[in-house]
Coordinates of C-alpha atoms in Angstrom, one line a residue:
M5 CA -69.7 125.4 50.3
T6 CA -72.7 124.6 51.1
A7 CA -73.7 123.2 54.4
D8 CA -77.2 121.5 53.7
P9 CA -77.2 118.0 54.1
A10 CA -79.0 118.2 51.1
E11 CA -76.9 119.1 49.3
L12 CA -73.6 117.5 50.4
D13 CA -71.9 115.0 48.5
V14 CA -70.0 112.6 50.5
T15 CA -66.7 110.1 49.9
I16 CA -66.4 107.6 52.5
V17 CA -62.4 106.0 51.8
D18 CA -62.5 102.8 53.3
G19 CA -58.0 102.1 54.4
Y20 CA -59.4 99.2 55.9
V21 CA -59.6 97.7 59.6
D22 CA -57.2 94.5 62.0
E23 CA -58.6 94.9 65.3
P24 CA -58.5 92.4 68.1
A25 CA -62.2 92.2 67.5
H26 CA -63.6 92.9 64.3
F27 CA -62.0 92.8 60.7
G28 CA -62.5 94.1 56.9
V29 CA -60.1 94.3 54.7
P30 CA -61.5 92.9 50.9
P31 CA -63.3 90.9 51.0
Y32 CA -64.6 91.7 54.5
I33 CA -66.6 94.8 54.9
S34 CA -66.2 95.3 58.0
T35 CA -69.0 98.0 60.4
Y36 CA -67.9 101.7 59.6
P37 CA -67.6 102.3 56.4
R38 CA -71.7 101.0 56.6
Y39 CA -72.5 102.3 59.5
T40 CA -71.1 106.0 58.7
A41 CA -72.8 106.2 55.7
G42 CA -76.2 105.1 57.2
A43 CA -75.4 108.4 59.8
L44 CA -75.1 110.5 57.0
V45 CA -78.2 109.6 56.0
D46 CA -79.8 109.4 58.9
A47 CA -78.4 113.0 59.3
G48 CA -80.1 114.6 55.5
V49 CA -77.1 113.8 52.9
P50 CA -79.3 111.5 50.8
R51 CA -78.3 107.9 49.0
D52 CA -77.3 109.0 45.7
R53 CA -75.1 112.2 47.2
I54 CA -72.7 109.4 49.2
T55 CA -69.4 107.4 47.0
Y56 CA -67.2 104.8 48.6
H57 CA -64.0 103.9 48.1
T58 CA -61.6 100.9 49.0
I59 CA -58.0 102.4 48.9
D60 CA -57.3 99.8 46.4
A61 CA -59.9 101.5 44.4
L62 CA -58.1 104.5 44.5
R63 CA -54.5 103.1 44.0
D64 CA -56.5 100.6 40.8
D65 CA -58.3 103.2 39.6
P66 CA -56.5 107.0 40.2
D67 CA -59.5 109.8 38.2
R68 CA -61.2 107.8 42.0
W69 CA -58.6 110.6 43.6
R70 CA -61.5 113.2 42.1
D71 CA -64.4 112.5 44.5
V72 CA -61.0 113.1 47.4
E73 CA -60.6 116.3 46.4
E74 CA -63.6 117.8 45.0
A75 CA -66.2 116.5 48.4
D76 CA -67.5 118.9 50.2
L77 CA -66.6 116.6 53.2
M78 CA -64.6 113.5 53.1
V79 CA -64.3 110.8 55.8
Y80 CA -61.3 107.9 55.8
V81 CA -62.1 104.6 58.1
G82 CA -58.7 102.7 59.2
G83 CA -56.5 101.7 61.6
M84 CA -54.7 98.7 62.1
T85 CA -54.1 97.1 66.0
V86 CA -53.2 94.0 65.8
P87 CA -50.3 92.9 62.8
G88 CA -51.6 90.4 59.2
S89 CA -51.0 88.9 56.8
Y90 CA -53.2 89.9 54.1
V91 CA -54.4 88.4 50.7
G92 CA -57.2 90.8 49.6
G93 CA -57.1 93.5 49.9
T94 CA -53.2 96.1 50.6
P95 CA -54.2 98.0 53.8
A96 CA -53.7 102.0 54.2
E97 CA -50.5 103.6 55.2
P98 CA -49.3 106.1 56.5
D99 CA -47.8 108.5 53.5
E100 CA -51.7 107.6 51.3
V101 CA -54.0 107.6 54.6
R102 CA -51.4 112.1 54.6
R103 CA -52.3 112.2 51.0
L104 CA -56.3 111.7 50.8
A105 CA -56.1 114.9 53.6
W106 CA -53.6 116.6 51.7
T107 CA -56.1 116.2 48.2
A108 CA -59.6 116.6 49.6
D109 CA -60.8 120.1 48.9
G110 CA -62.9 120.0 51.7
T111 CA -64.2 119.4 55.3
S112 CA -62.1 116.4 56.1
M113 CA -62.4 113.3 59.1
M114 CA -61.3 110.8 59.8
G115 CA -61.1 107.4 62.7
G116 CA -62.0 104.3 63.3
P117 CA -59.2 102.3 65.3
V118 CA -56.7 104.8 63.2
R119 CA -57.6 106.7 67.0
F120 CA -55.6 104.7 68.9
G121 CA -52.5 105.0 67.9
V122 CA -50.2 105.1 63.4
G123 CA -47.1 103.0 63.0
E124 CA -44.8 103.0 60.2
A125 CA -46.5 100.0 59.3
N126 CA -48.9 97.5 59.4
E127 CA -47.0 95.1 61.4
G128 CA -46.2 93.1 64.2
A129 CA -43.5 94.5 67.0
S130 CA -44.2 98.3 66.6
E131 CA -45.3 100.4 67.9
T132 CA -47.4 103.6 67.3
E133 CA -48.6 106.6 68.0
R134 CA -51.0 109.1 68.2
D135 CA -51.5 111.3 64.6
D136 CA -53.7 113.9 63.0
L137 CA -52.4 112.9 59.9
D138 CA -53.5 116.4 58.7
F139 CA -56.9 115.8 59.0
D140 CA -58.8 118.5 59.9
F141 CA -60.8 116.6 62.0
L142 CA -60.1 112.3 64.2
A143 CA -63.0 110.9 65.6
M144 CA -62.2 110.2 69.1
A145 CA -64.4 108.0 69.8
D146 CA -67.1 106.3 66.8
V147 CA -67.0 108.3 64.1
E148 CA -70.3 107.6 63.1
A149 CA -71.8 109.5 65.7
A150 CA -69.1 111.9 64.7
A151 CA -69.7 112.1 61.2
F152 CA -74.2 113.0 62.2
D153 CA -72.7 115.1 64.4
L154 CA -70.5 117.0 61.5
V155 CA -73.0 117.3 59.3
D156 CA -75.8 118.2 61.9
N157 CA -73.7 121.2 63.0
G158 CA -73.5 122.4 59.4
L159 CA -69.7 120.8 59.3
E160 CA -68.3 123.7 62.4
G161 CA -67.7 120.8 64.6
F162 CA -68.7 117.2 67.1
E163 CA -68.2 117.2 70.1
D164 CA -66.3 113.1 70.9
R165 CA -69.4 110.2 71.1
Y166 CA -70.8 106.7 71.8
R167 CA -73.8 105.6 69.4
G168 CA -76.6 103.8 71.1
V169 CA -78.0 100.8 69.5
P170 CA -81.0 103.0 68.2
E171 CA -78.9 104.7 65.9
E172 CA -76.4 101.9 65.6
T173 CA -79.9 99.9 64.1
R174 CA -80.8 102.9 62.5
W175 CA -77.4 103.6 61.5
A176 CA -76.2 99.4 60.3
R177 CA -80.0 100.3 58.2
Q178 CA -79.4 102.5 56.1
G179 CA -75.9 102.5 56.1
A180 CA -76.4 99.1 54.3
F181 CA -76.3 100.4 50.6
I182 CA -73.1 101.2 50.5
V183 CA -71.9 97.6 50.3
E184 CA -72.9 98.0 46.5
Q185 CA -69.8 100.9 45.5
H186 CA -67.5 98.1 47.4
P187 CA -65.1 96.2 44.5
N188 CA -65.6 92.3 45.1
H189 CA -70.0 93.1 45.7
P190 CA -71.7 91.3 45.0
D191 CA -69.8 87.9 45.1
Y192 CA -67.3 88.0 47.1
I193 CA -68.0 89.8 50.1
L194 CA -68.9 89.6 53.6
A195 CA -70.2 91.6 56.2
E196 CA -68.6 91.5 59.7
L197 CA -72.0 92.4 62.5
E198 CA -71.5 93.9 65.5
T199 CA -72.5 91.7 68.6
S200 CA -71.4 93.7 70.8
R201 CA -68.3 95.6 71.7
G202 CA -66.5 96.3 74.9
C203 CA -64.4 94.2 77.3
P204 CA -64.7 92.3 80.7
Y205 CA -60.7 91.6 81.1
R206 CA -58.3 93.9 80.6
C207 CA -55.2 92.3 78.7
S208 CA -52.0 93.9 78.9
F209 CA -51.6 95.2 75.2
C210 CA -55.8 95.1 74.2
T211 CA -57.0 97.8 72.5
E212 CA -60.6 96.1 73.4
P213 CA -61.2 97.5 77.0
M214 CA -61.0 100.9 75.2
Y215 CA -64.2 99.8 74.6
G216 CA -65.6 99.6 78.7
D217 CA -67.1 96.3 79.5
P218 CA -69.5 94.6 77.5
D219 CA -71.6 96.4 75.7
F220 CA -74.7 94.5 73.7
R221 CA -77.3 94.4 70.9
P222 CA -80.2 92.5 71.0
P223 CA -81.0 90.3 68.2
E224 CA -83.4 91.6 67.0
S225 CA -80.9 94.7 66.1
V226 CA -78.3 92.8 64.8
V227 CA -81.5 90.6 62.7
D228 CA -82.6 93.0 60.7
E229 CA -78.9 94.9 60.1
V230 CA -78.3 91.6 57.7
D231 CA -82.7 91.9 56.8
A232 CA -81.4 94.9 54.9
L233 CA -77.5 93.1 54.3
S234 CA -79.3 91.0 52.2
D235 CA -82.1 93.5 49.9
H236 CA -78.6 94.3 48.8
G237 CA -77.0 91.4 47.3
V238 CA -75.4 90.2 50.7
A239 CA -74.7 86.4 51.2
N240 CA -71.9 85.8 53.6
F241 CA -71.9 86.7 57.5
R242 CA -69.9 87.1 60.1
L243 CA -70.6 87.5 64.0
G244 CA -67.1 88.9 64.4
R245 CA -67.5 92.3 66.5
Q246 CA -67.6 90.7 70.5
A247 CA -64.7 89.7 72.5
D248 CA -66.5 86.6 73.4
I249 CA -69.5 85.4 71.2
L250 CA -70.7 82.4 74.3
A251 CA -71.3 85.9 76.5
Y252 CA -73.9 87.1 73.6
G253 CA -76.5 88.8 75.8
G254 CA -75.9 87.7 79.1
D255 CA -74.1 89.8 82.2
G256 CA -70.6 90.4 80.1
E257 CA -69.4 87.4 81.3
A258 CA -71.3 84.3 81.5
P259 CA -72.9 82.7 78.3
N260 CA -77.0 83.2 77.6
P261 CA -78.0 80.0 74.8
D262 CA -81.3 81.3 75.1
A263 CA -80.0 84.8 72.3
L264 CA -78.1 82.4 70.9
R265 CA -80.6 80.9 69.7
E266 CA -82.3 84.4 68.9
L267 CA -79.7 85.8 67.3
Y268 CA -78.8 82.7 64.9
G269 CA -82.1 81.7 64.5
G270 CA -83.7 85.0 63.4
I271 CA -80.4 85.8 60.7
R272 CA -81.5 82.1 59.8
E273 CA -84.4 83.0 59.0
V274 CA -84.3 86.9 57.3
A275 CA -81.8 84.9 55.1
P276 CA -82.6 81.7 54.6
D277 CA -80.0 82.0 51.3
L278 CA -77.2 83.1 53.4
E279 CA -74.2 80.6 52.2
T280 CA -72.4 81.9 54.5
L281 CA -72.5 82.6 59.1
H282 CA -69.4 82.6 60.8
L283 CA -68.0 83.6 63.7
D284 CA -64.7 85.1 65.9
N285 CA -64.0 85.3 68.7
M286 CA -65.0 82.5 72.3
N287 CA -63.3 83.3 74.7
P288 CA -61.8 80.1 76.9
I289 CA -62.1 81.4 80.0
T290 CA -66.1 81.2 79.6
V291 CA -66.1 77.5 78.1
V292 CA -64.5 76.6 81.4
K293 CA -66.7 78.8 83.9
W294 CA -69.1 76.9 81.8
P295 CA -68.8 74.3 80.5
E296 CA -72.8 73.2 80.9
K297 CA -74.1 76.8 79.0
A298 CA -70.9 76.6 77.2
R299 CA -71.6 74.0 75.2
E300 CA -75.2 74.5 74.7
G301 CA -74.5 77.8 73.5
I302 CA -71.9 76.1 70.8
R303 CA -74.2 73.0 69.8
I304 CA -76.4 75.8 68.8
I305 CA -73.3 77.9 67.0
A306 CA -73.4 74.7 64.0
E307 CA -76.9 74.3 64.3
H308 CA -77.5 77.5 62.4
N309 CA -73.7 77.7 61.3
T310 CA -71.5 77.0 58.0
P311 CA -69.0 74.6 57.4
G312 CA -65.4 75.6 58.4
D313 CA -66.6 78.0 61.5
T314 CA -63.6 79.1 63.8
A315 CA -63.9 79.9 67.4
A316 CA -60.8 82.0 67.9
F317 CA -59.2 81.5 71.8
G318 CA -57.0 84.2 73.5
L319 CA -54.5 82.0 75.1
E320 CA -51.8 84.5 74.5
S321 CA -49.6 82.3 75.8
A322 CA -49.4 79.2 77.5
D323 CA -46.3 80.8 80.0
P324 CA -47.6 81.2 83.7
V325 CA -45.1 84.3 83.9
V326 CA -46.0 85.8 81.1
Q327 CA -50.1 85.6 82.1
E328 CA -49.5 86.6 85.3
E329 CA -47.1 89.3 84.5
N330 CA -50.2 91.0 82.0
N331 CA -53.2 90.2 83.6
L332 CA -54.1 86.7 81.2
N333 CA -57.9 85.0 81.9
V334 CA -56.8 81.9 80.7
T335 CA -54.5 79.4 81.8
A336 CA -52.6 76.9 79.8
E337 CA -55.2 73.5 81.5
E338 CA -58.4 76.0 80.8
C339 CA -57.7 76.7 77.3
F340 CA -56.2 72.7 77.3
E341 CA -60.3 72.2 78.5
A342 CA -62.2 74.5 76.2
V343 CA -60.0 73.6 73.1
K344 CA -61.9 69.8 74.1
I345 CA -65.2 71.4 74.9
V346 CA -65.3 72.8 71.3
N347 CA -64.3 69.3 69.8
E348 CA -66.6 67.4 71.1
E349 CA -69.8 69.8 70.6
G350 CA -68.5 71.0 68.0
G351 CA -66.0 69.0 65.7
W352 CA -68.7 66.8 63.7
R353 CA -68.8 67.3 59.8
P354 CA -72.3 67.7 57.9
G355 CA -74.0 64.4 57.5
E356 CA -72.5 63.4 61.1
E357 CA -74.7 63.0 64.0
P358 CA -74.3 67.4 65.6
G359 CA -71.9 67.7 68.9
S360 CA -69.9 64.4 67.9
G361 CA -67.0 65.3 67.2
P362 CA -63.8 65.4 67.3
S363 CA -64.3 63.7 62.9
F364 CA -60.8 62.7 62.1
G365 CA -59.8 60.3 60.2
D366 CA -61.3 56.9 58.3
G367 CA -65.0 57.4 57.9
A368 CA -65.8 61.3 58.0
A369 CA -66.8 63.0 55.9
D370 CA -66.1 65.6 53.7
R371 CA -66.5 68.6 54.3
L372 CA -65.0 69.9 56.6
P373 CA -66.3 70.2 61.0
K374 CA -68.5 72.7 62.0
L375 CA -66.7 74.8 64.5
L376 CA -63.1 74.0 66.1
P377 CA -60.8 76.4 67.7
G378 CA -58.6 78.8 66.7
I379 CA -55.1 80.0 68.5
N380 CA -53.8 83.4 69.9
L381 CA -50.3 83.6 70.2
V382 CA -49.2 87.1 71.3
H383 CA -45.2 86.9 71.8
G384 CA -42.9 90.2 72.9
L385 CA -45.6 90.7 76.1
K386 CA -43.6 91.4 79.0
G387 CA -42.3 87.8 81.3
E388 CA -41.1 86.4 78.1
R389 CA -38.6 84.1 78.0
R390 CA -36.3 81.5 76.1
E391 CA -39.1 79.3 77.9
T392 CA -42.5 80.5 76.8
F393 CA -42.1 80.0 73.7
D394 CA -41.6 75.9 74.9
H395 CA -44.6 76.3 77.0
N396 CA -46.5 77.3 73.3
R397 CA -45.1 74.4 71.9
E398 CA -45.9 71.7 74.1
F399 CA -49.1 72.9 74.7
L400 CA -50.0 72.3 70.8
Q401 CA -48.1 69.6 70.5
R402 CA -50.3 68.1 73.4
V403 CA -53.0 69.2 71.4
Y404 CA -52.2 67.5 68.5
D405 CA -51.4 64.4 70.4
E406 CA -54.8 63.6 72.1
G407 CA -57.0 63.6 69.1
Y408 CA -58.2 67.2 68.8
M409 CA -57.6 69.9 65.6
L410 CA -57.7 73.7 65.8
R411 CA -58.4 75.3 62.3
R412 CA -55.9 77.3 63.1
V413 CA -52.6 79.0 65.3
N414 CA -52.7 83.1 65.3
I415 CA -48.5 83.5 65.8
R416 CA -48.4 86.9 66.3
Q417 CA -45.9 90.1 68.0
V418 CA -46.7 92.8 69.4
M419 CA -48.4 96.1 68.9
A420 CA -47.5 98.7 71.4
F421 CA -50.4 101.4 71.9
E422 CA -51.3 104.4 73.8
G423 CA -54.2 103.7 76.7
T424 CA -53.1 99.8 76.9
D425 CA -50.2 98.2 79.4
M426 CA -47.7 97.1 77.2
A427 CA -47.2 101.0 76.2
D428 CA -44.1 100.9 79.0
T429 CA -42.6 98.3 78.4
G430 CA -43.1 99.0 73.7
A431 CA -41.6 96.2 71.1
E432 CA -38.2 96.5 73.5
I433 CA -38.5 92.0 74.4
A434 CA -40.5 91.6 70.8
H435 CA -36.9 93.4 69.3
D436 CA -35.1 91.2 71.7
H437 CA -36.5 87.8 71.4
K438 CA -36.5 88.5 67.2
K439 CA -34.4 85.9 66.4
L440 CA -35.8 82.7 68.4
F441 CA -39.7 84.4 67.2
K442 CA -38.6 83.0 63.9
Q443 CA -37.1 79.6 64.6
Y444 CA -40.2 78.9 67.2
K445 CA -42.9 80.3 64.4
R446 CA -40.6 78.0 61.4
E447 CA -41.4 74.8 64.0
V448 CA -44.7 75.3 65.1
R449 CA -45.3 75.5 61.6
E450 CA -43.7 72.3 60.0
E451 CA -44.1 70.6 63.7
I452 CA -47.7 71.2 64.6
D453 CA -49.3 72.8 61.3
N454 CA -48.6 70.4 59.1
P455 CA -50.4 67.7 60.7
M456 CA -52.9 68.9 62.0
L457 CA -54.5 70.7 58.8
Q458 CA -53.9 66.8 57.8
R459 CA -56.3 65.7 60.2
L460 CA -58.4 68.3 60.0
A461 CA -58.6 67.8 55.5
P462 CA -57.0 65.3 54.5
P463 CA -57.7 63.8 51.0
G464 CA -60.9 64.2 49.6
T465 CA -61.8 66.7 51.2
L466 CA -63.9 68.9 49.7
L467 CA -64.2 72.8 50.5
P468 CA -67.1 73.7 48.3
D469 CA -67.1 78.1 46.5
V470 CA -63.4 78.3 46.3
T471 CA -62.6 82.0 45.1
L472 CA -60.1 82.4 42.1
E473 CA -57.6 85.5 43.2
Y474 CA -54.0 85.1 41.4
H475 CA -51.7 83.4 39.7
Q476 CA -48.3 82.4 41.2
D477 CA -45.5 79.9 39.9
G478 CA -48.3 78.4 37.2
K479 CA -50.4 77.5 39.6
T480 CA -53.6 79.0 40.7
F481 CA -54.8 80.2 44.4
G482 CA -58.3 80.9 45.6
R483 CA -60.1 81.0 49.1
Q484 CA -63.6 79.9 50.2
L485 CA -66.0 83.0 52.2
G486 CA -65.0 82.6 55.8
T487 CA -63.3 83.1 58.6
Y488 CA -59.7 82.0 58.6
P489 CA -60.2 80.2 55.0
L490 CA -57.7 77.7 53.5
L491 CA -55.7 78.9 50.7
V492 CA -56.2 76.8 48.2
A493 CA -53.3 76.0 45.5
I494 CA -54.8 74.5 42.1
P495 CA -52.0 73.6 39.8
G496 CA -52.6 75.2 36.1
E497 CA -53.2 79.4 35.3
R498 CA -57.1 79.8 35.5
E499 CA -59.8 82.1 35.2
L500 CA -59.6 85.0 37.6
G501 CA -62.8 85.8 39.6
R502 CA -64.6 82.5 39.2
T503 CA -66.0 80.3 41.8
I504 CA -65.1 76.7 41.4
D505 CA -65.0 73.4 43.7
V506 CA -62.1 72.2 45.2
A507 CA -60.9 68.4 46.7
V508 CA -57.6 68.8 48.4
T509 CA -55.6 66.8 47.0
D510 CA -52.2 67.3 49.5
H511 CA -51.1 69.8 52.4
G512 CA -48.6 72.8 53.6
Y513 CA -48.0 74.3 56.8
R514 CA -51.1 77.1 56.4
S515 CA -52.9 76.1 53.0
V516 CA -53.4 72.6 50.7
T517 CA -53.1 71.8 47.4
G518 CA -56.3 70.6 45.4
V519 CA -57.5 70.1 42.0
P520 CA -61.2 70.2 40.6
Y521 CA -64.4 68.9 41.6
P522 CA -65.1 66.4 40.7
L523 CA -62.1 66.1 37.7
D524 CA -62.6 64.5 34.8
L525 CA -60.8 61.6 33.4
N526 CA -61.3 62.8 30.0
A527 CA -60.1 65.9 30.3
A528 CA -57.9 66.9 32.9
S529 CA -54.4 67.8 32.5
M530 CA -51.0 66.0 33.6
D531 CA -50.2 68.4 35.7
E532 CA -53.9 67.8 38.1
L533 CA -53.5 63.9 37.6
T534 CA -50.6 64.1 39.2
A535 CA -52.0 66.6 42.4
I536 CA -53.8 63.5 43.1
P537 CA -52.4 61.0 45.8
G538 CA -51.3 57.9 44.5
V539 CA -51.1 58.6 40.9
G540 CA -47.6 59.5 39.8
K541 CA -46.2 60.5 35.7
S542 CA -46.4 57.1 34.7
T543 CA -50.0 56.8 35.4
A544 CA -51.5 59.8 34.6
G545 CA -49.5 59.5 31.1
D546 CA -51.4 56.0 30.3
I547 CA -55.2 58.3 31.6
V548 CA -54.0 60.7 29.2
V549 CA -53.5 58.4 26.4
D550 CA -56.0 55.5 27.0
R551 CA -59.2 58.6 27.1
P552 CA -62.0 58.1 26.0
H553 CA -62.9 56.4 30.0
D554 CA -66.0 55.0 30.3
S555 CA -65.8 55.5 34.2
V556 CA -63.5 56.0 36.6
A557 CA -63.0 52.1 38.2
E558 CA -61.1 51.1 34.0
V559 CA -58.5 53.6 35.2
G560 CA -57.3 51.1 38.1
A561 CA -55.8 53.8 40.6
D562 CA -58.5 55.0 43.4
L563 CA -59.9 58.2 42.4
E564 CA -63.7 57.9 42.5
R565 CA -62.8 61.2 45.6
F566 CA -61.4 63.5 43.3
A567 CA -62.8 62.2 39.5
V568 CA -65.5 61.5 37.1
A569 CA -65.4 60.4 33.4
R570 CA -67.6 62.5 31.4
S571 CA -68.0 61.5 27.9
S572 CA -67.8 63.7 25.0
E573 CA -71.1 64.7 24.7
S574 CA -71.4 65.8 27.6
A575 CA -68.4 67.2 28.8
D576 CA -68.2 71.4 28.8

């Protein structure tokens, strides 16, 4: 084997990541494989000698394992530091990661959040430990910096280090080409973008403070990355790699509206035809400490983003005892005030007056609101007691009762990582409260999530560009691209991979039912017709028997929000 970078064959395997401020399960692609590819190019490896595979692609096609086996250098990136359930892909399990190391004949290296620890499975109420999983090298800082240094050192080794902004800017542009090797490219892929990492706060369970205090990329660096990704066919972006989007470009805590204006305006300038521009984390304490600056920042985001965006709020617990014992930085009262402010400034819908939120009920436009808060709740933290569950329920009920909206409520059990304050407590409390947790979660889904979803997306709400992903129970399920997209069930089994517009007809706890929009009365199935509110089997049967219809009005039912009547000549 030669150590000349120009002669190296490198395979990057993406096992997917899920961190407090970074997501990479398809249709998302995280920064890790892109930056690693860019670092390799910067170190002298030709682009055409770098191969990228997702773990799902390796599962689907055993022949791809040959690239793992024959590579001079195999780099694995992955790791889950928050638990989740996933539709678009299945994160790599520890045994699969070990198999990668065993299969690789060349040098093997792994990095990403896997460095914080490995559990038996990707789930909550679990404890983790560090494990090299039989790799030659484990990058304990930035995997992209390790890849650059390893190649630069003739594959002999590297010193763990973090890259700086100049390297990140170069590697982000040079590694953008790797998206073209993603199985979802070009139509169903969303690029996670990093604006900063690190956090000024020190919550007991969170791995983000291990990156240190916030370190911001200048707007031109992020905008340049968007420009490069656009050149490689990416039209969907999420500013997800930060602890608090409002603090971007400031002192790490206070909002800086000018920096947000430069960032969002710059992205829109280099990618005028983008289809999705969403964000992830926003710290509610920032909103209430600096309300006027926060309002200005939220208005800027809502002006430039695309509908259905979510600002994830890390309330974590509404119980003051749990807040104190885990160094949580926001009280339930403060978080409620932040929910109110985001609703007012971002909870309007396209076609309405900016800043006129929250918008729902009669007269509201038929699209999702521009920007709403989402609430994160973590269970199994130190000090948790039976009353903790009551505090959380009461907080969520108050938000609903006082006329505000949440885009989603994320309830999970803690994962305890070495290096966090929760490492000593571990998953013991979560295990003890498992039965209580399940009952409470069911109650929240029934009593909060379902009515909230009806307020958020009433019947007739239009969801453009829903990509159809899988079949189940005679229905087709799909999602829009974006932050926490709604799962949509459509009657019948339709061709997967297609993208269609959908009108909402009904609601589950965290998903909706819909019909293709506009539905053609002269071609619709009975299942599609009976899915429309107010159309029972009798009315649907009459519609079918009396075809063709010249107009929707002649049918008599209130169908204008959902249907058209196409002539046989114009029907597809």
